[in-house]
Structures are given as C-alpha cells and as structure tokens.
Amino acid sequence: MRAPLATRLAVLFLLPLLTTLSSALLAPAHARADVPARHVPAATSVLAPPVAPDDPCTSKDPAVCLIRQMTPEERERAREVRLRYHQLLDTMEQVADRMHEEGRSDEEIARVLVAMRNEAKDITRAGMTPEAVEALEQRNMKKYGNPLGPTADQQFMKYGSWAKVIEASNRTSAAVDKELGIPPRG
C-alpha cells in the first residue's frame, strides 16, 4: 500500500537531511572517519542528449526509453530523483552492516532490505511524473505482480540464497544510471 502523497512528498524533501543524519546514527562505533563519501560527478558533462520522441528506443528498459524522451530540464530532475534513491540505498547498506554486527540472520536482513528498497522506490517516485511512475509500476506488475517490485521470497527464488538477496538489494539498473550520468552500484 502506498503512503499518502503528502507523506511521500514530505519524506522526499527531507531525504537529504535524513540521509545525512542516518549516517551519523547508524555508523558503527568503530567506523573510520577518514573513509571518503561516495562521489557522484556533476550532471552537465555526462548526460546524453535527449532522443526525439519519434525515434525508436533500442533499450530493453522502458525507463531508459522514457528518459531519452525527456527535455534537458526533465532529465536533470530525473537525475536528482535517482541520486536521492542512491542515497536511500546507501542508508540500506548501513542498516545491513548494523544488522550483521548484531548477529541477525541473512534472511532477516534480506527481508528488511527488500522492504526498505521497495519503500525507497515509493518515496522517490513522489518526485517523478505520473507517466514515469505508471510506466515503472506497469513493468513491475507484469514482472513481479507488485507495483513496487519483487518480494523477499521472489528474490530468494531468483537468487537461491539470502546472502545473494542482500547483495542484489543494493544494485541499481546500470542502464538507467548510465542514462542519467550516475555511476551504477554493484
């Protein structure tokens, strides 16, 4: 079930603050202060030019096709939304590390991360156009029977182990990231 729009928008605007705070709150006591933060290059030099709406899209990923039809301003907004999504995935990594330190099972960690990832998708979609959200949700309904994506059990069936589900929970679509000029994860 999706959160009310007002809640999702409030969370979306608070994400940079929440991500910063979560780093401090979730960092293990022995974390090193000299570890550099992830750097994402500026958008201006890495975004590909938009493709004309009547040009056929050769990508198998419908999200890439949508991005290619965006104006430069829309692409920049999409990039900002994608960066927020990456920030949420950074937080997920910290949660996984903390849960491992606490001795939690891979299954328990995987279930938490899959739920967090789906919630992150829902939150970041509040900053997207209704058409983009609809395209993503249709793809996920067709593929997983859920507008936000796969369940933990579906991921386990695909990967065969909870450890691999944990790994997969932090990967992103390399094609979408590349299209928006963001280094892919995992």
mmCIF file with all atom_site columns, C-alpha atoms in Angstrom:
data_model
loop_
_atom_site.group_PDB
_atom_site.id
_atom_site.type_symbol
_atom_site.label_atom_id
_atom_site.label_alt_id
_atom_site.label_comp_id
_atom_site.label_asym_id
_atom_site.label_entity_id
_atom_site.label_seq_id
_atom_site.pdbx_PDB_ins_code
_atom_site.Cartn_x
_atom_site.Cartn_y
_atom_site.Cartn_z
_atom_site.occupancy
_atom_site.B_iso_or_equiv
_atom_site.pdbx_formal_charge
_atom_site.auth_seq_id
_atom_site.auth_comp_id
_atom_site.auth_asym_id
_atom_site.auth_atom_id
_atom_site.pdbx_PDB_model_num
ATOM 1   C CA . MET A 1 1   ? 0.000  0.000   0.000   1.00 0.00 ? 1   MET A CA 1
ATOM 2   C CA . ARG A 1 2   ? 1.387  3.413   -0.957  1.00 0.00 ? 2   ARG A CA 1
ATOM 3   C CA . ALA A 1 3   ? 1.817  6.186   1.567   1.00 0.00 ? 3   ALA A CA 1
ATOM 4   C CA . PRO A 1 4   ? -0.405 9.265   1.120   1.00 0.00 ? 4   PRO A CA 1
ATOM 5   C CA . LEU A 1 5   ? 1.043  11.766  -1.360  1.00 0.00 ? 5   LEU A CA 1
ATOM 6   C CA . ALA A 1 6   ? 1.591  14.432  1.302   1.00 0.00 ? 6   ALA A CA 1
ATOM 7   C CA . THR A 1 7   ? 3.627  11.986  3.398   1.00 0.00 ? 7   THR A CA 1
ATOM 8   C CA . ARG A 1 8   ? 5.700  10.855  0.422   1.00 0.00 ? 8   ARG A CA 1
ATOM 9   C CA . LEU A 1 9   ? 6.404  14.448  -0.616  1.00 0.00 ? 9   LEU A CA 1
ATOM 10  C CA . ALA A 1 10  ? 7.399  15.423  2.917   1.00 0.00 ? 10  ALA A CA 1
ATOM 11  C CA . VAL A 1 11  ? 9.790  12.478  3.087   1.00 0.00 ? 11  VAL A CA 1
ATOM 12  C CA . LEU A 1 12  ? 11.160 13.246  -0.372  1.00 0.00 ? 12  LEU A CA 1
ATOM 13  C CA . PHE A 1 13  ? 12.082 16.785  0.635   1.00 0.00 ? 13  PHE A CA 1
ATOM 14  C CA . LEU A 1 14  ? 13.586 15.591  3.906   1.00 0.00 ? 14  LEU A CA 1
ATOM 15  C CA . LEU A 1 15  ? 15.682 12.820  2.303   1.00 0.00 ? 15  LEU A CA 1
ATOM 16  C CA . PRO A 1 16  ? 18.963 14.727  2.106   1.00 0.00 ? 16  PRO A CA 1
ATOM 17  C CA . LEU A 1 17  ? 18.693 15.611  5.792   1.00 0.00 ? 17  LEU A CA 1
ATOM 18  C CA . LEU A 1 18  ? 17.576 12.100  6.752   1.00 0.00 ? 18  LEU A CA 1
ATOM 19  C CA . THR A 1 19  ? 20.405 10.522  4.799   1.00 0.00 ? 19  THR A CA 1
ATOM 20  C CA . THR A 1 20  ? 22.974 12.736  6.482   1.00 0.00 ? 20  THR A CA 1
ATOM 21  C CA . LEU A 1 21  ? 21.535 12.078  9.928   1.00 0.00 ? 21  LEU A CA 1
ATOM 22  C CA . SER A 1 22  ? 21.229 8.344   9.334   1.00 0.00 ? 22  SER A CA 1
ATOM 23  C CA . SER A 1 23  ? 24.923 8.157   8.510   1.00 0.00 ? 23  SER A CA 1
ATOM 24  C CA . ALA A 1 24  ? 25.731 9.530   11.937  1.00 0.00 ? 24  ALA A CA 1
ATOM 25  C CA . LEU A 1 25  ? 23.123 7.449   13.743  1.00 0.00 ? 25  LEU A CA 1
ATOM 26  C CA . LEU A 1 26  ? 23.803 4.143   12.020  1.00 0.00 ? 26  LEU A CA 1
ATOM 27  C CA . ALA A 1 27  ? 27.588 4.275   11.812  1.00 0.00 ? 27  ALA A CA 1
ATOM 28  C CA . PRO A 1 28  ? 29.200 1.612   13.979  1.00 0.00 ? 28  PRO A CA 1
ATOM 29  C CA . ALA A 1 29  ? 31.257 2.919   16.881  1.00 0.00 ? 29  ALA A CA 1
ATOM 30  C CA . HIS A 1 30  ? 34.490 1.769   15.262  1.00 0.00 ? 30  HIS A CA 1
ATOM 31  C CA . ALA A 1 31  ? 33.731 3.404   11.890  1.00 0.00 ? 31  ALA A CA 1
ATOM 32  C CA . ARG A 1 32  ? 36.675 5.264   10.431  1.00 0.00 ? 32  ARG A CA 1
ATOM 33  C CA . ALA A 1 33  ? 36.236 8.995   9.924   1.00 0.00 ? 33  ALA A CA 1
ATOM 34  C CA . ASP A 1 34  ? 38.786 9.051   7.104   1.00 0.00 ? 34  ASP A CA 1
ATOM 35  C CA . VAL A 1 35  ? 36.670 6.943   4.701   1.00 0.00 ? 35  VAL A CA 1
ATOM 36  C CA . PRO A 1 36  ? 35.601 9.267   1.876   1.00 0.00 ? 36  PRO A CA 1
ATOM 37  C CA . ALA A 1 37  ? 31.945 9.673   0.958   1.00 0.00 ? 37  ALA A CA 1
ATOM 38  C CA . ARG A 1 38  ? 30.723 8.386   -2.385  1.00 0.00 ? 38  ARG A CA 1
ATOM 39  C CA . HIS A 1 39  ? 31.273 11.000  -5.086  1.00 0.00 ? 39  HIS A CA 1
ATOM 40  C CA . VAL A 1 40  ? 28.849 11.378  -7.963  1.00 0.00 ? 40  VAL A CA 1
ATOM 41  C CA . PRO A 1 41  ? 30.030 13.553  -10.859 1.00 0.00 ? 41  PRO A CA 1
ATOM 42  C CA . ALA A 1 42  ? 28.133 16.653  -11.915 1.00 0.00 ? 42  ALA A CA 1
ATOM 43  C CA . ALA A 1 43  ? 25.373 16.144  -14.461 1.00 0.00 ? 43  ALA A CA 1
ATOM 44  C CA . THR A 1 44  ? 26.293 18.727  -17.049 1.00 0.00 ? 44  THR A CA 1
ATOM 45  C CA . SER A 1 45  ? 29.016 16.779  -18.807 1.00 0.00 ? 45  SER A CA 1
ATOM 46  C CA . VAL A 1 46  ? 27.672 13.246  -18.504 1.00 0.00 ? 46  VAL A CA 1
ATOM 47  C CA . LEU A 1 47  ? 24.031 13.379  -19.555 1.00 0.00 ? 47  LEU A CA 1
ATOM 48  C CA . ALA A 1 48  ? 23.361 12.147  -23.050 1.00 0.00 ? 48  ALA A CA 1
ATOM 49  C CA . PRO A 1 49  ? 21.223 14.411  -25.233 1.00 0.00 ? 49  PRO A CA 1
ATOM 50  C CA . PRO A 1 50  ? 17.526 13.540  -25.348 1.00 0.00 ? 50  PRO A CA 1
ATOM 51  C CA . VAL A 1 51  ? 16.230 11.412  -28.198 1.00 0.00 ? 51  VAL A CA 1
ATOM 52  C CA . ALA A 1 52  ? 13.419 12.789  -30.335 1.00 0.00 ? 52  ALA A CA 1
ATOM 53  C CA . PRO A 1 53  ? 10.043 11.289  -29.288 1.00 0.00 ? 53  PRO A CA 1
ATOM 54  C CA . ASP A 1 54  ? 9.536  9.707   -32.715 1.00 0.00 ? 54  ASP A CA 1
ATOM 55  C CA . ASP A 1 55  ? 12.927 7.924   -32.707 1.00 0.00 ? 55  ASP A CA 1
ATOM 56  C CA . PRO A 1 56  ? 12.604 4.258   -31.789 1.00 0.00 ? 56  PRO A CA 1
ATOM 57  C CA . CYS A 1 57  ? 14.157 3.368   -28.457 1.00 0.00 ? 57  CYS A CA 1
ATOM 58  C CA . THR A 1 58  ? 16.562 0.444   -28.708 1.00 0.00 ? 58  THR A CA 1
ATOM 59  C CA . SER A 1 59  ? 16.820 -0.129  -24.950 1.00 0.00 ? 59  SER A CA 1
ATOM 60  C CA . LYS A 1 60  ? 15.050 -3.095  -23.381 1.00 0.00 ? 60  LYS A CA 1
ATOM 61  C CA . ASP A 1 61  ? 14.417 -0.967  -20.289 1.00 0.00 ? 61  ASP A CA 1
ATOM 62  C CA . PRO A 1 62  ? 11.261 1.171   -20.573 1.00 0.00 ? 62  PRO A CA 1
ATOM 63  C CA . ALA A 1 63  ? 12.676 3.619   -18.022 1.00 0.00 ? 63  ALA A CA 1
ATOM 64  C CA . VAL A 1 64  ? 15.622 4.318   -20.320 1.00 0.00 ? 64  VAL A CA 1
ATOM 65  C CA . CYS A 1 65  ? 13.222 4.950   -23.193 1.00 0.00 ? 65  CYS A CA 1
ATOM 66  C CA . LEU A 1 66  ? 11.291 7.438   -21.057 1.00 0.00 ? 66  LEU A CA 1
ATOM 67  C CA . ILE A 1 67  ? 14.498 9.216   -20.051 1.00 0.00 ? 67  ILE A CA 1
ATOM 68  C CA . ARG A 1 68  ? 15.573 9.513   -23.672 1.00 0.00 ? 68  ARG A CA 1
ATOM 69  C CA . GLN A 1 69  ? 12.373 11.377  -24.464 1.00 0.00 ? 69  GLN A CA 1
ATOM 70  C CA . MET A 1 70  ? 12.792 13.916  -21.657 1.00 0.00 ? 70  MET A CA 1
ATOM 71  C CA . THR A 1 71  ? 13.776 17.525  -22.062 1.00 0.00 ? 71  THR A CA 1
ATOM 72  C CA . PRO A 1 72  ? 17.137 18.511  -20.534 1.00 0.00 ? 72  PRO A CA 1
ATOM 73  C CA . GLU A 1 73  ? 15.301 20.018  -17.545 1.00 0.00 ? 73  GLU A CA 1
ATOM 74  C CA . GLU A 1 74  ? 13.248 16.846  -17.022 1.00 0.00 ? 74  GLU A CA 1
ATOM 75  C CA . ARG A 1 75  ? 16.395 14.737  -17.299 1.00 0.00 ? 75  ARG A CA 1
ATOM 76  C CA . GLU A 1 76  ? 18.098 16.835  -14.629 1.00 0.00 ? 76  GLU A CA 1
ATOM 77  C CA . ARG A 1 77  ? 15.092 16.425  -12.318 1.00 0.00 ? 77  ARG A CA 1
ATOM 78  C CA . ALA A 1 78  ? 15.115 12.681  -13.026 1.00 0.00 ? 78  ALA A CA 1
ATOM 79  C CA . ARG A 1 79  ? 18.808 12.591  -12.198 1.00 0.00 ? 79  ARG A CA 1
ATOM 80  C CA . GLU A 1 80  ? 18.174 14.358  -8.872  1.00 0.00 ? 80  GLU A CA 1
ATOM 81  C CA . VAL A 1 81  ? 15.451 11.830  -8.019  1.00 0.00 ? 81  VAL A CA 1
ATOM 82  C CA . ARG A 1 82  ? 17.785 8.972   -8.927  1.00 0.00 ? 82  ARG A CA 1
ATOM 83  C CA . LEU A 1 83  ? 20.518 10.427  -6.717  1.00 0.00 ? 83  LEU A CA 1
ATOM 84  C CA . ARG A 1 84  ? 18.066 10.532  -3.796  1.00 0.00 ? 84  ARG A CA 1
ATOM 85  C CA . TYR A 1 85  ? 17.288 6.874   -4.474  1.00 0.00 ? 85  TYR A CA 1
ATOM 86  C CA . HIS A 1 86  ? 21.019 6.093   -4.362  1.00 0.00 ? 86  HIS A CA 1
ATOM 87  C CA . GLN A 1 87  ? 21.204 7.927   -1.010  1.00 0.00 ? 87  GLN A CA 1
ATOM 88  C CA . LEU A 1 88  ? 18.467 5.686   0.357   1.00 0.00 ? 88  LEU A CA 1
ATOM 89  C CA . LEU A 1 89  ? 20.396 2.643   -0.854  1.00 0.00 ? 89  LEU A CA 1
ATOM 90  C CA . ASP A 1 90  ? 23.472 3.977   0.979   1.00 0.00 ? 90  ASP A CA 1
ATOM 91  C CA . THR A 1 91  ? 21.354 4.039   4.134   1.00 0.00 ? 91  THR A CA 1
ATOM 92  C CA . MET A 1 92  ? 20.281 0.452   3.445   1.00 0.00 ? 92  MET A CA 1
ATOM 93  C CA . GLU A 1 93  ? 23.924 -0.617  3.338   1.00 0.00 ? 93  GLU A CA 1
ATOM 94  C CA . GLN A 1 94  ? 24.415 0.934   6.764   1.00 0.00 ? 94  GLN A CA 1
ATOM 95  C CA . VAL A 1 95  ? 21.348 -0.868  8.107   1.00 0.00 ? 95  VAL A CA 1
ATOM 96  C CA . ALA A 1 96  ? 22.657 -4.171  6.728   1.00 0.00 ? 96  ALA A CA 1
ATOM 97  C CA . ASP A 1 97  ? 26.067 -3.572  8.330   1.00 0.00 ? 97  ASP A CA 1
ATOM 98  C CA . ARG A 1 98  ? 24.460 -2.803  11.677  1.00 0.00 ? 98  ARG A CA 1
ATOM 99  C CA . MET A 1 99  ? 22.214 -5.883  11.483  1.00 0.00 ? 99  MET A CA 1
ATOM 100 C CA . HIS A 1 100 ? 25.226 -8.076  10.642  1.00 0.00 ? 100 HIS A CA 1
ATOM 101 C CA . GLU A 1 101 ? 27.053 -6.641  13.673  1.00 0.00 ? 101 GLU A CA 1
ATOM 102 C CA . GLU A 1 102 ? 24.040 -7.520  15.817  1.00 0.00 ? 102 GLU A CA 1
ATOM 103 C CA . GLY A 1 103 ? 24.212 -11.118 14.593  1.00 0.00 ? 103 GLY A CA 1
ATOM 104 C CA . ARG A 1 104 ? 20.962 -11.076 12.647  1.00 0.00 ? 104 ARG A CA 1
ATOM 105 C CA . SER A 1 105 ? 20.371 -13.834 10.086  1.00 0.00 ? 105 SER A CA 1
ATOM 106 C CA . ASP A 1 106 ? 20.814 -13.261 6.368   1.00 0.00 ? 106 ASP A CA 1
ATOM 107 C CA . GLU A 1 107 ? 17.120 -13.993 5.882   1.00 0.00 ? 107 GLU A CA 1
ATOM 108 C CA . GLU A 1 108 ? 16.081 -11.339 8.396   1.00 0.00 ? 108 GLU A CA 1
ATOM 109 C CA . ILE A 1 109 ? 18.467 -8.784  6.871   1.00 0.00 ? 109 ILE A CA 1
ATOM 110 C CA . ALA A 1 110 ? 17.323 -9.594  3.336   1.00 0.00 ? 110 ALA A CA 1
ATOM 111 C CA . ARG A 1 111 ? 13.656 -9.210  4.243   1.00 0.00 ? 111 ARG A CA 1
ATOM 112 C CA . VAL A 1 112 ? 14.307 -5.819  5.853   1.00 0.00 ? 112 VAL A CA 1
ATOM 113 C CA . LEU A 1 113 ? 16.374 -4.618  2.882   1.00 0.00 ? 113 LEU A CA 1
ATOM 114 C CA . VAL A 1 114 ? 13.848 -5.715  0.254   1.00 0.00 ? 114 VAL A CA 1
ATOM 115 C CA . ALA A 1 115 ? 11.098 -3.897  2.157   1.00 0.00 ? 115 ALA A CA 1
ATOM 116 C CA . MET A 1 116 ? 13.318 -0.810  2.518   1.00 0.00 ? 116 MET A CA 1
ATOM 117 C CA . ARG A 1 117 ? 14.171 -0.860  -1.180  1.00 0.00 ? 117 ARG A CA 1
ATOM 118 C CA . ASN A 1 118 ? 10.530 -1.030  -2.182  1.00 0.00 ? 118 ASN A CA 1
ATOM 119 C CA . GLU A 1 119 ? 9.740  1.820   0.221   1.00 0.00 ? 119 GLU A CA 1
ATOM 120 C CA . ALA A 1 120 ? 12.645 3.814   -1.265  1.00 0.00 ? 120 ALA A CA 1
ATOM 121 C CA . LYS A 1 121 ? 11.133 3.311   -4.718  1.00 0.00 ? 121 LYS A CA 1
ATOM 122 C CA . ASP A 1 122 ? 7.779  4.525   -3.469  1.00 0.00 ? 122 ASP A CA 1
ATOM 123 C CA . ILE A 1 123 ? 9.331  7.579   -1.821  1.00 0.00 ? 123 ILE A CA 1
ATOM 124 C CA . THR A 1 124 ? 11.434 8.588   -4.809  1.00 0.00 ? 124 THR A CA 1
ATOM 125 C CA . ARG A 1 125 ? 8.524  8.146   -7.206  1.00 0.00 ? 125 ARG A CA 1
ATOM 126 C CA . ALA A 1 126 ? 6.790  11.033  -5.444  1.00 0.00 ? 126 ALA A CA 1
ATOM 127 C CA . GLY A 1 127 ? 9.253  13.264  -7.319  1.00 0.00 ? 127 GLY A CA 1
ATOM 128 C CA . MET A 1 128 ? 8.520  11.728  -10.726 1.00 0.00 ? 128 MET A CA 1
ATOM 129 C CA . THR A 1 129 ? 5.921  12.477  -13.350 1.00 0.00 ? 129 THR A CA 1
ATOM 130 C CA . PRO A 1 130 ? 2.726  10.422  -13.219 1.00 0.00 ? 130 PRO A CA 1
ATOM 131 C CA . GLU A 1 131 ? 3.621  8.956   -16.636 1.00 0.00 ? 131 GLU A CA 1
ATOM 132 C CA . ALA A 1 132 ? 7.025  7.779   -15.436 1.00 0.00 ? 132 ALA A CA 1
ATOM 133 C CA . VAL A 1 133 ? 5.533  6.258   -12.279 1.00 0.00 ? 133 VAL A CA 1
ATOM 134 C CA . GLU A 1 134 ? 2.861  4.499   -14.325 1.00 0.00 ? 134 GLU A CA 1
ATOM 135 C CA . ALA A 1 135 ? 5.441  3.030   -16.718 1.00 0.00 ? 135 ALA A CA 1
ATOM 136 C CA . LEU A 1 136 ? 7.565  1.724   -13.839 1.00 0.00 ? 136 LEU A CA 1
ATOM 137 C CA . GLU A 1 137 ? 4.571  0.314   -11.992 1.00 0.00 ? 137 GLU A CA 1
ATOM 138 C CA . GLN A 1 138 ? 3.237  -1.411  -15.128 1.00 0.00 ? 138 GLN A CA 1
ATOM 139 C CA . ARG A 1 139 ? 6.640  -3.011  -15.703 1.00 0.00 ? 139 ARG A CA 1
ATOM 140 C CA . ASN A 1 140 ? 6.788  -4.227  -12.103 1.00 0.00 ? 140 ASN A CA 1
ATOM 141 C CA . MET A 1 141 ? 3.209  -5.506  -12.136 1.00 0.00 ? 141 MET A CA 1
ATOM 142 C CA . LYS A 1 142 ? 3.956  -7.504  -15.272 1.00 0.00 ? 142 LYS A CA 1
ATOM 143 C CA . LYS A 1 143 ? 7.250  -8.828  -13.933 1.00 0.00 ? 143 LYS A CA 1
ATOM 144 C CA . TYR A 1 144 ? 6.501  -9.260  -10.193 1.00 0.00 ? 144 TYR A CA 1
ATOM 145 C CA . GLY A 1 145 ? 2.767  -8.757  -9.629  1.00 0.00 ? 145 GLY A CA 1
ATOM 146 C CA . ASN A 1 146 ? 3.612  -5.794  -7.356  1.00 0.00 ? 146 ASN A CA 1
ATOM 147 C CA . PRO A 1 147 ? 3.870  -2.139  -8.467  1.00 0.00 ? 147 PRO A CA 1
ATOM 148 C CA . LEU A 1 148 ? 6.969  -1.529  -6.331  1.00 0.00 ? 148 LEU A CA 1
ATOM 149 C CA . GLY A 1 149 ? 8.929  -4.631  -7.267  1.00 0.00 ? 149 GLY A CA 1
ATOM 150 C CA . PRO A 1 150 ? 9.737  -8.117  -6.058  1.00 0.00 ? 150 PRO A CA 1
ATOM 151 C CA . THR A 1 151 ? 9.069  -9.501  -2.610  1.00 0.00 ? 151 THR A CA 1
ATOM 152 C CA . ALA A 1 152 ? 11.828 -11.012 -0.499  1.00 0.00 ? 152 ALA A CA 1
ATOM 153 C CA . ASP A 1 153 ? 10.526 -14.501 -1.299  1.00 0.00 ? 153 ASP A CA 1
ATOM 154 C CA . GLN A 1 154 ? 10.578 -13.770 -5.047  1.00 0.00 ? 154 GLN A CA 1
ATOM 155 C CA . GLN A 1 155 ? 14.160 -12.548 -4.695  1.00 0.00 ? 155 GLN A CA 1
ATOM 156 C CA . PHE A 1 156 ? 15.118 -15.693 -2.777  1.00 0.00 ? 156 PHE A CA 1
ATOM 157 C CA . MET A 1 157 ? 13.603 -17.865 -5.525  1.00 0.00 ? 157 MET A CA 1
ATOM 158 C CA . LYS A 1 158 ? 15.583 -15.910 -8.145  1.00 0.00 ? 158 LYS A CA 1
ATOM 159 C CA . TYR A 1 159 ? 18.955 -15.839 -6.368  1.00 0.00 ? 159 TYR A CA 1
ATOM 160 C CA . GLY A 1 160 ? 18.829 -19.040 -4.304  1.00 0.00 ? 160 GLY A CA 1
ATOM 161 C CA . SER A 1 161 ? 20.302 -17.590 -1.106  1.00 0.00 ? 161 SER A CA 1
ATOM 162 C CA . TRP A 1 162 ? 19.539 -14.809 1.327   1.00 0.00 ? 162 TRP A CA 1
ATOM 163 C CA . ALA A 1 163 ? 23.133 -13.544 1.059   1.00 0.00 ? 163 ALA A CA 1
ATOM 164 C CA . LYS A 1 164 ? 22.632 -13.005 -2.675  1.00 0.00 ? 164 LYS A CA 1
ATOM 165 C CA . VAL A 1 165 ? 19.317 -11.248 -1.998  1.00 0.00 ? 165 VAL A CA 1
ATOM 166 C CA . ILE A 1 166 ? 21.197 -8.867  0.314   1.00 0.00 ? 166 ILE A CA 1
ATOM 167 C CA . GLU A 1 167 ? 23.759 -8.218  -2.435  1.00 0.00 ? 167 GLU A CA 1
ATOM 168 C CA . ALA A 1 168 ? 21.062 -7.618  -5.037  1.00 0.00 ? 168 ALA A CA 1
ATOM 169 C CA . SER A 1 169 ? 19.102 -5.249  -2.814  1.00 0.00 ? 169 SER A CA 1
ATOM 170 C CA . ASN A 1 170 ? 21.722 -2.544  -3.305  1.00 0.00 ? 170 ASN A CA 1
ATOM 171 C CA . ARG A 1 171 ? 22.224 -2.913  -7.039  1.00 0.00 ? 171 ARG A CA 1
ATOM 172 C CA . THR A 1 172 ? 20.662 -0.458  -9.425  1.00 0.00 ? 172 THR A CA 1
ATOM 173 C CA . SER A 1 173 ? 19.877 -0.561  -13.116 1.00 0.00 ? 173 SER A CA 1
ATOM 174 C CA . ALA A 1 174 ? 23.183 0.205   -14.809 1.00 0.00 ? 174 ALA A CA 1
ATOM 175 C CA . ALA A 1 175 ? 21.308 1.285   -17.939 1.00 0.00 ? 175 ALA A CA 1
ATOM 176 C CA . VAL A 1 176 ? 19.177 3.851   -16.071 1.00 0.00 ? 176 VAL A CA 1
ATOM 177 C CA . ASP A 1 177 ? 22.139 5.104   -14.055 1.00 0.00 ? 177 ASP A CA 1
ATOM 178 C CA . LYS A 1 178 ? 24.266 5.450   -17.189 1.00 0.00 ? 178 LYS A CA 1
ATOM 179 C CA . GLU A 1 179 ? 21.496 7.293   -18.997 1.00 0.00 ? 179 GLU A CA 1
ATOM 180 C CA . LEU A 1 180 ? 21.379 9.809   -16.131 1.00 0.00 ? 180 LEU A CA 1
ATOM 181 C CA . GLY A 1 181 ? 25.155 10.095  -15.791 1.00 0.00 ? 181 GLY A CA 1
ATOM 182 C CA . ILE A 1 182 ? 25.396 8.314   -12.435 1.00 0.00 ? 182 ILE A CA 1
ATOM 183 C CA . PRO A 1 183 ? 27.890 5.541   -11.679 1.00 0.00 ? 183 PRO A CA 1
ATOM 184 C CA . PRO A 1 184 ? 25.924 2.287   -11.219 1.00 0.00 ? 184 PRO A CA 1
ATOM 185 C CA . ARG A 1 185 ? 26.002 0.423   -7.931  1.00 0.00 ? 185 ARG A CA 1
ATOM 186 C CA . GLY A 1 186 ? 27.057 -3.173  -7.520  1.00 0.00 ? 186 GLY A CA 1
#
